[in-house]
Amino acid sequence: MPTKKKRPRRRPEKPPPQRRRGSARRPRTTGRTPAVRTPVSLQYKVVELSTVDEGAMERALNEWTAKGWNLDGVQFAMRESSKRPAMAFIFFTREGAAAEPDEESARSKLLRLSESGSTARMAWASEPESESENRPPFHPLSAHERLARLAGLDEPEPREEGLTLEPEE
């Protein structure tokens, strides 16, 4: 059975009236002026839970919300072998002034790091002189040299670049 073709709608002779700008109905106001918030930067707090259970999460949430932090979200880290999460990260926010970066101290710290080449040496250099006198002199070691000393070897073995196989005769 053939299907009937739909007839096109009949166009009205008169087009719909044009709407005027500003003639749309505006929502009724209560007479109060709207509260305008000034943009405030947010501070963030991340709490890591290595034991994920109801009690640990409840304690963390109650502790940080009591301190004025607002819950922003929870992220779980899952194990492949289990359906229970291995860890949880709870994110909190609160309004507050953004911490001003101290560019001068950051530059001086980077400069000291580049000159010394070691964070441990920098940490020792920042201690008061009375404490640093008791410490042995700092000599930077490579990880390989440190392991050799821990193993009791006098001299570290030379690094092998690659093994070469000699042909059998």
mmCIF file of C-alpha atoms in Angstrom:
data_model
loop_
_atom_site.group_PDB
_atom_site.id
_atom_site.type_symbol
_atom_site.label_atom_id
_atom_site.label_comp_id
_atom_site.label_asym_id
_atom_site.label_seq_id
_atom_site.Cartn_x
_atom_site.Cartn_y
_atom_site.Cartn_z
ATOM 1 C CA MET A 1 0.000 0.000 0.000
ATOM 2 C CA PRO A 2 1.570 3.290 -1.065
ATOM 3 C CA THR A 3 2.053 5.925 1.601
ATOM 4 C CA LYS A 4 0.364 9.245 1.220
ATOM 5 C CA LYS A 5 2.485 12.270 0.645
ATOM 6 C CA LYS A 6 2.204 14.928 3.304
ATOM 7 C CA ARG A 7 0.830 18.185 2.154
ATOM 8 C CA PRO A 8 2.886 21.248 2.911
ATOM 9 C CA ARG A 9 1.320 23.465 5.549
ATOM 10 C CA ARG A 10 -0.639 26.349 4.281
ATOM 11 C CA ARG A 11 1.125 29.589 4.901
ATOM 12 C CA PRO A 12 -0.902 32.226 6.646
ATOM 13 C CA GLU A 13 -1.559 35.328 4.673
ATOM 14 C CA LYS A 14 -0.436 37.596 7.452
ATOM 15 C CA PRO A 15 3.065 37.168 9.004
ATOM 16 C CA PRO A 16 3.336 37.057 12.805
ATOM 17 C CA PRO A 17 3.762 40.438 14.521
ATOM 18 C CA GLN A 18 7.316 41.615 15.187
ATOM 19 C CA ARG A 19 8.344 41.800 18.825
ATOM 20 C CA ARG A 20 9.701 45.059 20.070
ATOM 21 C CA ARG A 21 12.995 45.202 21.844
ATOM 22 C CA GLY A 22 12.672 45.535 25.589
ATOM 23 C CA SER A 23 9.090 44.442 25.553
ATOM 24 C CA ALA A 24 9.952 41.040 27.005
ATOM 25 C CA ARG A 25 8.642 40.509 30.489
ATOM 26 C CA ARG A 26 11.225 41.064 33.139
ATOM 27 C CA PRO A 27 11.254 39.002 36.295
ATOM 28 C CA ARG A 28 9.582 40.626 39.257
ATOM 29 C CA THR A 29 11.963 41.995 41.817
ATOM 30 C CA THR A 30 11.482 42.080 45.547
ATOM 31 C CA GLY A 31 12.824 45.590 45.848
ATOM 32 C CA ARG A 32 16.231 44.459 47.063
ATOM 33 C CA THR A 33 19.364 45.193 45.156
ATOM 34 C CA PRO A 34 21.252 42.085 44.106
ATOM 35 C CA ALA A 35 24.343 41.256 46.124
ATOM 36 C CA VAL A 36 27.419 41.656 43.983
ATOM 37 C CA ARG A 37 30.389 39.643 45.094
ATOM 38 C CA THR A 38 33.840 40.861 44.399
ATOM 39 C CA PRO A 39 36.069 38.196 42.914
ATOM 40 C CA VAL A 40 38.077 36.544 45.690
ATOM 41 C CA SER A 41 40.802 34.040 45.130
ATOM 42 C CA LEU A 42 40.376 30.540 46.495
ATOM 43 C CA GLN A 43 42.761 28.628 48.689
ATOM 44 C CA TYR A 44 42.925 24.873 48.147
ATOM 45 C CA LYS A 45 43.578 22.055 50.598
ATOM 46 C CA VAL A 46 44.215 18.426 49.620
ATOM 47 C CA VAL A 47 43.916 15.694 52.249
ATOM 48 C CA GLU A 48 45.341 12.281 51.384
ATOM 49 C CA LEU A 49 43.841 9.218 53.039
ATOM 50 C CA SER A 50 45.860 6.030 52.732
ATOM 51 C CA THR A 51 43.225 4.076 54.661
ATOM 52 C CA VAL A 52 39.913 4.532 52.906
ATOM 53 C CA ASP A 53 37.018 3.630 55.135
ATOM 54 C CA GLU A 54 33.931 5.328 56.446
ATOM 55 C CA GLY A 55 35.534 6.454 59.710
ATOM 56 C CA ALA A 56 38.659 7.962 58.153
ATOM 57 C CA MET A 57 36.691 9.907 55.573
ATOM 58 C CA GLU A 58 34.199 11.115 58.175
ATOM 59 C CA ARG A 59 36.981 12.310 60.489
ATOM 60 C CA ALA A 60 38.760 14.167 57.691
ATOM 61 C CA LEU A 61 35.564 15.841 56.479
ATOM 62 C CA ASN A 62 34.497 16.898 59.976
ATOM 63 C CA GLU A 63 37.965 18.135 60.879
ATOM 64 C CA TRP A 64 38.480 20.359 57.849
ATOM 65 C CA THR A 65 34.930 21.689 57.539
ATOM 66 C CA ALA A 66 35.122 22.715 61.219
ATOM 67 C CA LYS A 67 38.216 24.740 60.300
ATOM 68 C CA GLY A 68 36.259 26.683 57.685
ATOM 69 C CA TRP A 69 37.084 24.665 54.559
ATOM 70 C CA ASN A 70 34.370 23.720 52.050
ATOM 71 C CA LEU A 71 34.285 20.298 50.433
ATOM 72 C CA ASP A 72 35.156 20.540 46.754
ATOM 73 C CA GLY A 73 35.396 16.871 45.763
ATOM 74 C CA VAL A 74 36.762 13.410 46.442
ATOM 75 C CA GLN A 75 38.996 11.371 44.126
ATOM 76 C CA PHE A 76 39.679 7.683 44.686
ATOM 77 C CA ALA A 77 42.767 5.758 43.574
ATOM 78 C CA MET A 78 41.804 2.174 42.773
ATOM 79 C CA ARG A 79 43.766 -1.064 42.812
ATOM 80 C CA GLU A 80 43.511 -3.437 39.902
ATOM 81 C CA SER A 81 43.070 -6.465 42.151
ATOM 82 C CA SER A 82 40.305 -5.069 44.361
ATOM 83 C CA LYS A 83 37.106 -3.093 44.104
ATOM 84 C CA ARG A 84 37.988 -1.125 47.246
ATOM 85 C CA PRO A 85 39.977 2.076 46.745
ATOM 86 C CA ALA A 86 43.602 2.070 47.838
ATOM 87 C CA MET A 87 43.695 5.815 48.566
ATOM 88 C CA ALA A 88 41.408 8.823 48.619
ATOM 89 C CA PHE A 89 42.161 12.467 48.015
ATOM 90 C CA ILE A 90 39.703 14.943 49.513
ATOM 91 C CA PHE A 91 39.761 18.463 48.070
ATOM 92 C CA PHE A 92 38.676 21.510 50.069
ATOM 93 C CA THR A 93 38.475 25.199 49.193
ATOM 94 C CA ARG A 94 37.933 28.425 51.067
ATOM 95 C CA GLU A 95 37.930 32.068 50.179
ATOM 96 C CA GLY A 96 41.025 33.963 51.080
ATOM 97 C CA ALA A 97 43.648 36.291 49.862
ATOM 98 C CA ALA A 98 46.065 34.706 47.487
ATOM 99 C CA ALA A 99 49.526 34.278 48.885
ATOM 100 C CA GLU A 100 51.864 36.764 47.293
ATOM 101 C CA PRO A 101 54.811 34.992 45.687
ATOM 102 C CA ASP A 102 58.155 35.992 47.147
ATOM 103 C CA GLU A 103 60.114 36.272 43.936
ATOM 104 C CA GLU A 104 63.345 37.484 45.518
ATOM 105 C CA SER A 105 63.690 34.537 47.907
ATOM 106 C CA ALA A 106 62.768 32.103 45.108
ATOM 107 C CA ARG A 107 65.444 33.603 42.841
ATOM 108 C CA SER A 108 68.089 33.484 45.561
ATOM 109 C CA LYS A 109 67.184 29.876 46.393
ATOM 110 C CA LEU A 110 67.466 28.861 42.715
ATOM 111 C CA LEU A 111 70.779 30.670 42.445
ATOM 112 C CA ARG A 112 72.160 28.823 45.483
ATOM 113 C CA LEU A 113 70.909 25.511 44.063
ATOM 114 C CA SER A 114 72.568 26.149 40.716
ATOM 115 C CA GLU A 115 75.866 27.044 42.373
ATOM 116 C CA SER A 116 75.965 24.174 44.850
ATOM 117 C CA GLY A 117 74.308 21.500 42.753
ATOM 118 C CA SER A 118 72.770 19.861 45.794
ATOM 119 C CA THR A 119 69.690 20.449 47.892
ATOM 120 C CA ALA A 120 71.356 18.815 50.893
ATOM 121 C CA ARG A 121 74.246 21.257 50.757
ATOM 122 C CA MET A 122 71.781 24.137 50.551
ATOM 123 C CA ALA A 123 69.890 22.810 53.572
ATOM 124 C CA TRP A 124 73.120 22.570 55.549
ATOM 125 C CA ALA A 125 74.145 26.052 54.494
ATOM 126 C CA SER A 126 70.883 27.516 55.788
ATOM 127 C CA GLU A 127 71.484 26.143 59.319
ATOM 128 C CA PRO A 128 72.921 28.365 62.045
ATOM 129 C CA GLU A 129 76.722 28.221 62.378
ATOM 130 C CA SER A 130 76.567 26.612 65.825
ATOM 131 C CA GLU A 131 74.785 23.555 64.382
ATOM 132 C CA SER A 132 76.845 23.352 61.205
ATOM 133 C CA GLU A 133 80.122 23.168 63.176
ATOM 134 C CA ASN A 134 79.089 19.744 64.550
ATOM 135 C CA ARG A 135 78.395 18.293 61.135
ATOM 136 C CA PRO A 136 81.022 16.490 59.054
ATOM 137 C CA PRO A 137 82.085 18.246 55.845
ATOM 138 C CA PHE A 138 79.692 17.703 52.984
ATOM 139 C CA HIS A 139 81.063 15.962 49.909
ATOM 140 C CA PRO A 140 78.568 15.320 47.128
ATOM 141 C CA LEU A 141 78.488 11.733 45.862
ATOM 142 C CA SER A 142 76.784 10.211 42.916
ATOM 143 C CA ALA A 143 74.172 7.582 43.634
ATOM 144 C CA HIS A 144 76.529 4.890 42.329
ATOM 145 C CA GLU A 145 79.357 6.006 44.647
ATOM 146 C CA ARG A 146 76.986 6.154 47.617
ATOM 147 C CA LEU A 147 75.766 2.596 46.964
ATOM 148 C CA ALA A 148 79.342 1.371 46.634
ATOM 149 C CA ARG A 149 80.229 2.884 50.002
ATOM 150 C CA LEU A 150 77.141 1.386 51.610
ATOM 151 C CA ALA A 151 78.076 -2.025 50.179
ATOM 152 C CA GLY A 152 81.546 -1.720 51.715
ATOM 153 C CA LEU A 153 83.495 -1.417 48.500
ATOM 154 C CA ASP A 154 86.556 0.823 48.637
ATOM 155 C CA GLU A 155 86.279 1.999 45.081
ATOM 156 C CA PRO A 156 83.196 1.909 42.927
ATOM 157 C CA GLU A 157 83.368 -0.401 39.966
ATOM 158 C CA PRO A 158 83.744 1.312 36.611
ATOM 159 C CA ARG A 159 80.524 1.610 34.706
ATOM 160 C CA GLU A 160 80.134 -0.762 31.809
ATOM 161 C CA GLU A 161 78.926 0.901 28.688
ATOM 162 C CA GLY A 162 77.918 -2.299 26.991
ATOM 163 C CA LEU A 163 78.880 -5.916 26.770
ATOM 164 C CA THR A 164 80.750 -7.175 23.761
ATOM 165 C CA LEU A 165 80.619 -10.816 22.852
ATOM 166 C CA GLU A 166 83.703 -12.354 21.378
ATOM 167 C CA PRO A 167 83.162 -14.808 18.521
ATOM 168 C CA GLU A 168 83.780 -18.438 19.272
ATOM 169 C CA GLU A 169 86.466 -20.216 17.269
#
